[in-house]
Amino acid sequence: MTKNNGGRTHVIVIGGGYAGVVAANRLTSRDDVAVTLVNPRPTFVERIRLHQLVAGSDDAVVDYKDVLSEKVELVVDAATEIDRDTRTVSLAAGGPLRYDYLIYAVGSGGGAPQVPGADLTYPIATLEQAEVLRRAVADAPADAALTVVGGGATGIETAAELAEAGRAVTLVCGGQLGSYLHPNGRRFVAKRLAALGVTVLDGPGAKVTSVTADAVRLADGGQVLSHLTIWAAGFDVPDLAARSGLRTDPAGRLLTDETLTSIDDDRIVAAGDAASPSGMPYRMGCQSALQLGPHAADAVLRRIEGGRPDAVSVGFNGLCVSLGRGTGIFQFSRKNDTAVRFHLGGRAGARMKEFVCSHTIKQLTEEAHKPGARALKAKDDTREQRVRDARENRPAHAA
């Protein structure tokens, strides 16, 4: 095995989000492993608080010294290419970095609107986008009509946060409101949004066909007057893997086997939103990232030891959505990420949401101080069969 850094095995983690940070911290459990985290920002972004940043109730950032092990070298730069032949990562500003193993944890960003007038919208998927939106909201007249596009958790949270701050908000769902939620939970969310004064447009006709400077036009022929149009409809992933010649799924996620190892290179392991094990990626979010990150680190450590990594094991508890500062909902689910009829709403739901946000940071900190502390959840015991079924039904020419 090729080693550097004073004889130690060098592991580069690309991406300093939830999955990348927990993976980097976990790797420090071995003294003979040198870990470098490459991230374009000098601070950790709490993406699950970006809607609060927009409304001015939180800054959604944490200093890396509070969540990252002091044994991890932080390189603030953007990775531009992975060269598998030389095992190097090219950077936008600095020189290339050499690795023995690499963890691909580049995360996700906002999906670009595929409609005319897309450049007139305000996405909210990244820190920089949320900061631009916060300034735009602050500059908008108090009675300005704000439109949020996207009926998922991000869209619901953003609409509720702005409405609670006294803004006139229309939520254009592009389909069903809270499609993940059980009907019981969906009714609760709809009732809360109505109480906040949010106009909710859902159903097949509530799909955006174009955006202008002062309106959003819909598939049913209607339009919504809009001083600011906020785009919270879906996420996409960076194209670093594809640009580097690594195979990806149709959405651009890195294709891996069930151990999270790239199907092209056993020196590259994926974690988080940009991982696609067996072409069947998990739902994007910190819940999956905080499980995939440790799995990716353990896979690398197992390979360093000369063994074969275990298959990925991820289990879900549900979905937590804030509905303003004092109300929220926790939608319980099965381990395979399908919602059940039970939910926790109201103030209890808000407390649960805040617990999840703060506990997420606590988990990163615990792994920084005691690598290996993060216990993995019981897996979704239906995944193995679904993977087998997918493989049997896959066309013969598919990768």
JSON list of N, CA, C and O in Angstrom, two decimals, residues 149-194:
[
{"chain": "A", "resi": 149, "resn": "VAL", "atom": "N", "xyz": [-42.07, 28.12, -4.11]},
{"chain": "A", "resi": 149, "resn": "VAL", "atom": "CA", "xyz": [-42.37, 27.01, -5.01]},
{"chain": "A", "resi": 149, "resn": "VAL", "atom": "C", "xyz": [-41.75, 25.74, -4.45]},
{"chain": "A", "resi": 149, "resn": "VAL", "atom": "O", "xyz": [-40.54, 25.67, -4.24]},
{"chain": "A", "resi": 150, "resn": "GLY", "atom": "N", "xyz": [-42.57, 24.73, -4.18]},
{"chain": "A", "resi": 150, "resn": "GLY", "atom": "CA", "xyz": [-42.09, 23.47, -3.63]},
{"chain": "A", "resi": 150, "resn": "GLY", "atom": "C", "xyz": [-42.87, 23.06, -2.41]},
{"chain": "A", "resi": 150, "resn": "GLY", "atom": "O", "xyz": [-42.83, 23.77, -1.39]},
{"chain": "A", "resi": 151, "resn": "GLY", "atom": "N", "xyz": [-43.55, 21.93, -2.49]},
{"chain": "A", "resi": 151, "resn": "GLY", "atom": "CA", "xyz": [-44.40, 21.50, -1.38]},
{"chain": "A", "resi": 151, "resn": "GLY", "atom": "C", "xyz": [-43.75, 20.51, -0.44]},
{"chain": "A", "resi": 151, "resn": "GLY", "atom": "O", "xyz": [-44.43, 19.90, 0.39]},
{"chain": "A", "resi": 152, "resn": "GLY", "atom": "N", "xyz": [-42.42, 20.33, -0.54]},
{"chain": "A", "resi": 152, "resn": "GLY", "atom": "CA", "xyz": [-41.71, 19.46, 0.38]},
{"chain": "A", "resi": 152, "resn": "GLY", "atom": "C", "xyz": [-41.36, 20.17, 1.67]},
{"chain": "A", "resi": 152, "resn": "GLY", "atom": "O", "xyz": [-41.83, 21.29, 1.94]},
{"chain": "A", "resi": 153, "resn": "ALA", "atom": "N", "xyz": [-40.50, 19.55, 2.48]},
{"chain": "A", "resi": 153, "resn": "ALA", "atom": "CA", "xyz": [-40.17, 20.10, 3.79]},
{"chain": "A", "resi": 153, "resn": "ALA", "atom": "C", "xyz": [-39.58, 21.49, 3.70]},
{"chain": "A", "resi": 153, "resn": "ALA", "atom": "O", "xyz": [-39.96, 22.39, 4.46]},
{"chain": "A", "resi": 154, "resn": "THR", "atom": "N", "xyz": [-38.64, 21.72, 2.78]},
{"chain": "A", "resi": 154, "resn": "THR", "atom": "CA", "xyz": [-38.00, 23.03, 2.67]},
{"chain": "A", "resi": 154, "resn": "THR", "atom": "C", "xyz": [-39.01, 24.11, 2.30]},
{"chain": "A", "resi": 154, "resn": "THR", "atom": "O", "xyz": [-39.00, 25.20, 2.88]},
{"chain": "A", "resi": 155, "resn": "GLY", "atom": "N", "xyz": [-39.86, 23.82, 1.34]},
{"chain": "A", "resi": 155, "resn": "GLY", "atom": "CA", "xyz": [-40.86, 24.79, 0.95]},
{"chain": "A", "resi": 155, "resn": "GLY", "atom": "C", "xyz": [-41.85, 25.09, 2.07]},
{"chain": "A", "resi": 155, "resn": "GLY", "atom": "O", "xyz": [-42.18, 26.26, 2.32]},
{"chain": "A", "resi": 156, "resn": "ILE", "atom": "N", "xyz": [-42.30, 24.06, 2.75]},
{"chain": "A", "resi": 156, "resn": "ILE", "atom": "CA", "xyz": [-43.24, 24.25, 3.86]},
{"chain": "A", "resi": 156, "resn": "ILE", "atom": "C", "xyz": [-42.60, 25.07, 4.97]},
{"chain": "A", "resi": 156, "resn": "ILE", "atom": "O", "xyz": [-43.20, 26.03, 5.49]},
{"chain": "A", "resi": 157, "resn": "GLU", "atom": "N", "xyz": [-41.38, 24.73, 5.35]},
{"chain": "A", "resi": 157, "resn": "GLU", "atom": "CA", "xyz": [-40.71, 25.45, 6.44]},
{"chain": "A", "resi": 157, "resn": "GLU", "atom": "C", "xyz": [-40.46, 26.91, 6.08]},
{"chain": "A", "resi": 157, "resn": "GLU", "atom": "O", "xyz": [-40.65, 27.80, 6.91]},
{"chain": "A", "resi": 158, "resn": "THR", "atom": "N", "xyz": [-40.05, 27.17, 4.85]},
{"chain": "A", "resi": 158, "resn": "THR", "atom": "CA", "xyz": [-39.78, 28.54, 4.43]},
{"chain": "A", "resi": 158, "resn": "THR", "atom": "C", "xyz": [-41.06, 29.36, 4.40]},
{"chain": "A", "resi": 158, "resn": "THR", "atom": "O", "xyz": [-41.10, 30.50, 4.89]},
{"chain": "A", "resi": 159, "resn": "ALA", "atom": "N", "xyz": [-42.13, 28.78, 3.86]},
{"chain": "A", "resi": 159, "resn": "ALA", "atom": "CA", "xyz": [-43.41, 29.49, 3.81]},
{"chain": "A", "resi": 159, "resn": "ALA", "atom": "C", "xyz": [-43.91, 29.81, 5.21]},
{"chain": "A", "resi": 159, "resn": "ALA", "atom": "O", "xyz": [-44.36, 30.94, 5.48]},
{"chain": "A", "resi": 160, "resn": "ALA", "atom": "N", "xyz": [-43.84, 28.85, 6.11]},
{"chain": "A", "resi": 160, "resn": "ALA", "atom": "CA", "xyz": [-44.32, 29.06, 7.48]},
{"chain": "A", "resi": 160, "resn": "ALA", "atom": "C", "xyz": [-43.49, 30.11, 8.20]},
{"chain": "A", "resi": 160, "resn": "ALA", "atom": "O", "xyz": [-44.03, 30.98, 8.91]},
{"chain": "A", "resi": 161, "resn": "GLU", "atom": "N", "xyz": [-42.17, 30.05, 8.03]},
{"chain": "A", "resi": 161, "resn": "GLU", "atom": "CA", "xyz": [-41.28, 30.99, 8.71]},
{"chain": "A", "resi": 161, "resn": "GLU", "atom": "C", "xyz": [-41.56, 32.43, 8.27]},
{"chain": "A", "resi": 161, "resn": "GLU", "atom": "O", "xyz": [-41.63, 33.35, 9.09]},
{"chain": "A", "resi": 162, "resn": "LEU", "atom": "N", "xyz": [-41.72, 32.62, 6.97]},
{"chain": "A", "resi": 162, "resn": "LEU", "atom": "CA", "xyz": [-41.97, 33.97, 6.45]},
{"chain": "A", "resi": 162, "resn": "LEU", "atom": "C", "xyz": [-43.37, 34.46, 6.82]},
{"chain": "A", "resi": 162, "resn": "LEU", "atom": "O", "xyz": [-43.56, 35.64, 7.14]},
{"chain": "A", "resi": 163, "resn": "ALA", "atom": "N", "xyz": [-44.35, 33.57, 6.79]},
{"chain": "A", "resi": 163, "resn": "ALA", "atom": "CA", "xyz": [-45.71, 33.96, 7.16]},
{"chain": "A", "resi": 163, "resn": "ALA", "atom": "C", "xyz": [-45.79, 34.34, 8.63]},
{"chain": "A", "resi": 163, "resn": "ALA", "atom": "O", "xyz": [-46.47, 35.31, 9.00]},
{"chain": "A", "resi": 164, "resn": "GLU", "atom": "N", "xyz": [-45.08, 33.60, 9.47]},
{"chain": "A", "resi": 164, "resn": "GLU", "atom": "CA", "xyz": [-45.08, 33.92, 10.90]},
{"chain": "A", "resi": 164, "resn": "GLU", "atom": "C", "xyz": [-44.44, 35.29, 11.15]},
{"chain": "A", "resi": 164, "resn": "GLU", "atom": "O", "xyz": [-44.78, 35.97, 12.13]},
{"chain": "A", "resi": 165, "resn": "ALA", "atom": "N", "xyz": [-43.53, 35.70, 10.26]},
{"chain": "A", "resi": 165, "resn": "ALA", "atom": "CA", "xyz": [-42.90, 37.01, 10.37]},
{"chain": "A", "resi": 165, "resn": "ALA", "atom": "C", "xyz": [-43.78, 38.12, 9.81]},
{"chain": "A", "resi": 165, "resn": "ALA", "atom": "O", "xyz": [-43.36, 39.29, 9.76]},
{"chain": "A", "resi": 166, "resn": "GLY", "atom": "N", "xyz": [-44.99, 37.77, 9.39]},
{"chain": "A", "resi": 166, "resn": "GLY", "atom": "CA", "xyz": [-45.94, 38.78, 8.93]},
{"chain": "A", "resi": 166, "resn": "GLY", "atom": "C", "xyz": [-45.99, 38.97, 7.43]},
{"chain": "A", "resi": 166, "resn": "GLY", "atom": "O", "xyz": [-46.66, 39.91, 6.95]},
{"chain": "A", "resi": 167, "resn": "ARG", "atom": "N", "xyz": [-45.33, 38.11, 6.68]},
{"chain": "A", "resi": 167, "resn": "ARG", "atom": "CA", "xyz": [-45.31, 38.25, 5.22]},
{"chain": "A", "resi": 167, "resn": "ARG", "atom": "C", "xyz": [-46.51, 37.56, 4.58]},
{"chain": "A", "resi": 167, "resn": "ARG", "atom": "O", "xyz": [-47.05, 36.58, 5.10]},
{"chain": "A", "resi": 168, "resn": "ALA", "atom": "N", "xyz": [-46.91, 38.10, 3.41]},
{"chain": "A", "resi": 168, "resn": "ALA", "atom": "CA", "xyz": [-47.98, 37.50, 2.63]},
{"chain": "A", "resi": 168, "resn": "ALA", "atom": "C", "xyz": [-47.37, 36.43, 1.74]},
{"chain": "A", "resi": 168, "resn": "ALA", "atom": "O", "xyz": [-46.59, 36.74, 0.83]},
{"chain": "A", "resi": 169, "resn": "VAL", "atom": "N", "xyz": [-47.72, 35.17, 1.99]},
{"chain": "A", "resi": 169, "resn": "VAL", "atom": "CA", "xyz": [-47.03, 34.05, 1.34]},
{"chain": "A", "resi": 169, "resn": "VAL", "atom": "C", "xyz": [-48.02, 33.14, 0.62]},
{"chain": "A", "resi": 169, "resn": "VAL", "atom": "O", "xyz": [-49.06, 32.78, 1.17]},
{"chain": "A", "resi": 170, "resn": "THR", "atom": "N", "xyz": [-47.65, 32.76, -0.61]},
{"chain": "A", "resi": 170, "resn": "THR", "atom": "CA", "xyz": [-48.35, 31.71, -1.34]},
{"chain": "A", "resi": 170, "resn": "THR", "atom": "C", "xyz": [-47.39, 30.55, -1.53]},
{"chain": "A", "resi": 170, "resn": "THR", "atom": "O", "xyz": [-46.25, 30.75, -1.95]},
{"chain": "A", "resi": 171, "resn": "LEU", "atom": "N", "xyz": [-47.84, 29.34, -1.21]},
{"chain": "A", "resi": 171, "resn": "LEU", "atom": "CA", "xyz": [-47.02, 28.14, -1.39]},
{"chain": "A", "resi": 171, "resn": "LEU", "atom": "C", "xyz": [-47.57, 27.37, -2.58]},
{"chain": "A", "resi": 171, "resn": "LEU", "atom": "O", "xyz": [-48.68, 26.86, -2.55]},
{"chain": "A", "resi": 172, "resn": "VAL", "atom": "N", "xyz": [-46.77, 27.30, -3.65]},
{"chain": "A", "resi": 172, "resn": "VAL", "atom": "CA", "xyz": [-47.14, 26.56, -4.85]},
{"chain": "A", "resi": 172, "resn": "VAL", "atom": "C", "xyz": [-46.47, 25.20, -4.78]},
{"chain": "A", "resi": 172, "resn": "VAL", "atom": "O", "xyz": [-45.24, 25.10, -4.89]},
{"chain": "A", "resi": 173, "resn": "CYS", "atom": "N", "xyz": [-47.24, 24.16, -4.58]},
{"chain": "A", "resi": 173, "resn": "CYS", "atom": "CA", "xyz": [-46.67, 22.86, -4.26]},
{"chain": "A", "resi": 173, "resn": "CYS", "atom": "C", "xyz": [-46.13, 22.10, -5.46]},
{"chain": "A", "resi": 173, "resn": "CYS", "atom": "O", "xyz": [-45.27, 21.22, -5.30]},
{"chain": "A", "resi": 174, "resn": "GLY", "atom": "N", "xyz": [-46.64, 22.38, -6.66]},
{"chain": "A", "resi": 174, "resn": "GLY", "atom": "CA", "xyz": [-46.20, 21.60, -7.82]},
{"chain": "A", "resi": 174, "resn": "GLY", "atom": "C", "xyz": [-46.70, 20.18, -7.79]},
{"chain": "A", "resi": 174, "resn": "GLY", "atom": "O", "xyz": [-46.17, 19.31, -8.47]},
{"chain": "A", "resi": 175, "resn": "GLY", "atom": "N", "xyz": [-47.71, 19.94, -7.01]},
{"chain": "A", "resi": 175, "resn": "GLY", "atom": "CA", "xyz": [-48.26, 18.60, -6.82]},
{"chain": "A", "resi": 175, "resn": "GLY", "atom": "C", "xyz": [-48.93, 18.55, -5.46]},
{"chain": "A", "resi": 175, "resn": "GLY", "atom": "O", "xyz": [-49.66, 19.46, -5.08]},
{"chain": "A", "resi": 176, "resn": "GLN", "atom": "N", "xyz": [-48.64, 17.52, -4.70]},
{"chain": "A", "resi": 176, "resn": "GLN", "atom": "CA", "xyz": [-49.27, 17.34, -3.40]},
{"chain": "A", "resi": 176, "resn": "GLN", "atom": "C", "xyz": [-48.49, 18.04, -2.30]},
{"chain": "A", "resi": 176, "resn": "GLN", "atom": "O", "xyz": [-47.26, 17.99, -2.26]},
{"chain": "A", "resi": 177, "resn": "LEU", "atom": "N", "xyz": [-49.18, 18.69, -1.39]},
{"chain": "A", "resi": 177, "resn": "LEU", "atom": "CA", "xyz": [-48.54, 19.28, -0.22]},
{"chain": "A", "resi": 177, "resn": "LEU", "atom": "C", "xyz": [-47.96, 18.17, 0.65]},
{"chain": "A", "resi": 177, "resn": "LEU", "atom": "O", "xyz": [-48.65, 17.22, 1.00]},
{"chain": "A", "resi": 178, "resn": "GLY", "atom": "N", "xyz": [-46.66, 18.30, 0.99]},
{"chain": "A", "resi": 178, "resn": "GLY", "atom": "CA", "xyz": [-46.04, 17.32, 1.88]},
{"chain": "A", "resi": 178, "resn": "GLY", "atom": "C", "xyz": [-46.25, 15.89, 1.44]},
{"chain": "A", "resi": 178, "resn": "GLY", "atom": "O", "xyz": [-46.79, 15.08, 2.20]},
{"chain": "A", "resi": 179, "resn": "SER", "atom": "N", "xyz": [-45.81, 15.56, 0.25]},
{"chain": "A", "resi": 179, "resn": "SER", "atom": "CA", "xyz": [-46.09, 14.24, -0.31]},
{"chain": "A", "resi": 179, "resn": "SER", "atom": "C", "xyz": [-45.53, 13.10, 0.55]},
{"chain": "A", "resi": 179, "resn": "SER", "atom": "O", "xyz": [-46.05, 11.99, 0.52]},
{"chain": "A", "resi": 180, "resn": "TYR", "atom": "N", "xyz": [-44.48, 13.37, 1.34]},
{"chain": "A", "resi": 180, "resn": "TYR", "atom": "CA", "xyz": [-43.92, 12.33, 2.20]},
{"chain": "A", "resi": 180, "resn": "TYR", "atom": "C", "xyz": [-44.88, 11.99, 3.34]},
{"chain": "A", "resi": 180, "resn": "TYR", "atom": "O", "xyz": [-44.91, 10.86, 3.83]},
{"chain": "A", "resi": 181, "resn": "LEU", "atom": "N", "xyz": [-45.65, 12.97, 3.79]},
{"chain": "A", "resi": 181, "resn": "LEU", "atom": "CA", "xyz": [-46.44, 12.84, 5.00]},
{"chain": "A", "resi": 181, "resn": "LEU", "atom": "C", "xyz": [-47.60, 11.86, 4.85]},
{"chain": "A", "resi": 181, "resn": "LEU", "atom": "O", "xyz": [-48.15, 11.68, 3.76]},
{"chain": "A", "resi": 182, "resn": "HIS", "atom": "N", "xyz": [-47.96, 11.24, 5.97]},
{"chain": "A", "resi": 182, "resn": "HIS", "atom": "CA", "xyz": [-49.21, 10.47, 6.03]},
{"chain": "A", "resi": 182, "resn": "HIS", "atom": "C", "xyz": [-50.37, 11.46, 5.92]},
{"chain": "A", "resi": 182, "resn": "HIS", "atom": "O", "xyz": [-50.23, 12.63, 6.31]},
{"chain": "A", "resi": 183, "resn": "PRO", "atom": "N", "xyz": [-51.52, 11.07, 5.40]},
{"chain": "A", "resi": 183, "resn": "PRO", "atom": "CA", "xyz": [-52.66, 12.00, 5.30]},
{"chain": "A", "resi": 183, "resn": "PRO", "atom": "C", "xyz": [-52.98, 12.70, 6.61]},
{"chain": "A", "resi": 183, "resn": "PRO", "atom": "O", "xyz": [-53.37, 13.88, 6.59]},
{"chain": "A", "resi": 184, "resn": "ASN", "atom": "N", "xyz": [-52.82, 12.02, 7.74]},
{"chain": "A", "resi": 184, "resn": "ASN", "atom": "CA", "xyz": [-53.07, 12.68, 9.03]},
{"chain": "A", "resi": 184, "resn": "ASN", "atom": "C", "xyz": [-52.11, 13.85, 9.25]},
{"chain": "A", "resi": 184, "resn": "ASN", "atom": "O", "xyz": [-52.50, 14.94, 9.66]},
{"chain": "A", "resi": 185, "resn": "GLY", "atom": "N", "xyz": [-50.83, 13.61, 8.97]},
{"chain": "A", "resi": 185, "resn": "GLY", "atom": "CA", "xyz": [-49.84, 14.66, 9.11]},
{"chain": "A", "resi": 185, "resn": "GLY", "atom": "C", "xyz": [-50.05, 15.78, 8.10]},
{"chain": "A", "resi": 185, "resn": "GLY", "atom": "O", "xyz": [-49.85, 16.96, 8.42]},
{"chain": "A", "resi": 186, "resn": "ARG", "atom": "N", "xyz": [-50.46, 15.41, 6.89]},
{"chain": "A", "resi": 186, "resn": "ARG", "atom": "CA", "xyz": [-50.69, 16.42, 5.84]},
{"chain": "A", "resi": 186, "resn": "ARG", "atom": "C", "xyz": [-51.82, 17.35, 6.25]},
{"chain": "A", "resi": 186, "resn": "ARG", "atom": "O", "xyz": [-51.74, 18.58, 6.04]},
{"chain": "A", "resi": 187, "resn": "ARG", "atom": "N", "xyz": [-52.86, 16.81, 6.84]},
{"chain": "A", "resi": 187, "resn": "ARG", "atom": "CA", "xyz": [-53.97, 17.65, 7.30]},
{"chain": "A", "resi": 187, "resn": "ARG", "atom": "C", "xyz": [-53.52, 18.61, 8.39]},
{"chain": "A", "resi": 187, "resn": "ARG", "atom": "O", "xyz": [-53.93, 19.77, 8.42]},
{"chain": "A", "resi": 188, "resn": "PHE", "atom": "N", "xyz": [-52.67, 18.12, 9.29]},
{"chain": "A", "resi": 188, "resn": "PHE", "atom": "CA", "xyz": [-52.16, 18.98, 10.35]},
{"chain": "A", "resi": 188, "resn": "PHE", "atom": "C", "xyz": [-51.36, 20.14, 9.77]},
{"chain": "A", "resi": 188, "resn": "PHE", "atom": "O", "xyz": [-51.53, 21.30, 10.18]},
{"chain": "A", "resi": 189, "resn": "VAL", "atom": "N", "xyz": [-50.47, 19.84, 8.82]},
{"chain": "A", "resi": 189, "resn": "VAL", "atom": "CA", "xyz": [-49.66, 20.88, 8.21]},
{"chain": "A", "resi": 189, "resn": "VAL", "atom": "C", "xyz": [-50.52, 21.90, 7.48]},
{"chain": "A", "resi": 189, "resn": "VAL", "atom": "O", "xyz": [-50.32, 23.11, 7.59]},
{"chain": "A", "resi": 190, "resn": "ALA", "atom": "N", "xyz": [-51.50, 21.42, 6.72]},
{"chain": "A", "resi": 190, "resn": "ALA", "atom": "CA", "xyz": [-52.38, 22.31, 5.97]},
{"chain": "A", "resi": 190, "resn": "ALA", "atom": "C", "xyz": [-53.14, 23.25, 6.91]},
{"chain": "A", "resi": 190, "resn": "ALA", "atom": "O", "xyz": [-53.29, 24.45, 6.63]},
{"chain": "A", "resi": 191, "resn": "LYS", "atom": "N", "xyz": [-53.60, 22.72, 8.04]},
{"chain": "A", "resi": 191, "resn": "LYS", "atom": "CA", "xyz": [-54.32, 23.53, 9.00]},
{"chain": "A", "resi": 191, "resn": "LYS", "atom": "C", "xyz": [-53.42, 24.60, 9.61]},
{"chain": "A", "resi": 191, "resn": "LYS", "atom": "O", "xyz": [-53.83, 25.76, 9.77]},
{"chain": "A", "resi": 192, "resn": "ARG", "atom": "N", "xyz": [-52.19, 24.25, 9.92]},
{"chain": "A", "resi": 192, "resn": "ARG", "atom": "CA", "xyz": [-51.26, 25.21, 10.49]},
{"chain": "A", "resi": 192, "resn": "ARG", "atom": "C", "xyz": [-50.91, 26.30, 9.48]},
{"chain": "A", "resi": 192, "resn": "ARG", "atom": "O", "xyz": [-50.86, 27.48, 9.83]},
{"chain": "A", "resi": 193, "resn": "LEU", "atom": "N", "xyz": [-50.66, 25.92, 8.24]},
{"chain": "A", "resi": 193, "resn": "LEU", "atom": "CA", "xyz": [-50.33, 26.92, 7.22]},
{"chain": "A", "resi": 193, "resn": "LEU", "atom": "C", "xyz": [-51.50, 27.88, 7.02]},
{"chain": "A", "resi": 193, "resn": "LEU", "atom": "O", "xyz": [-51.31, 29.09, 6.85]},
{"chain": "A", "resi": 194, "resn": "ALA", "atom": "N", "xyz": [-52.72, 27.34, 7.04]},
{"chain": "A", "resi": 194, "resn": "ALA", "atom": "CA", "xyz": [-53.90, 28.20, 6.90]},
{"chain": "A", "resi": 194, "resn": "ALA", "atom": "C", "xyz": [-53.98, 29.19, 8.06]},
{"chain": "A", "resi": 194, "resn": "ALA", "atom": "O", "xyz": [-54.32, 30.37, 7.86]}
]
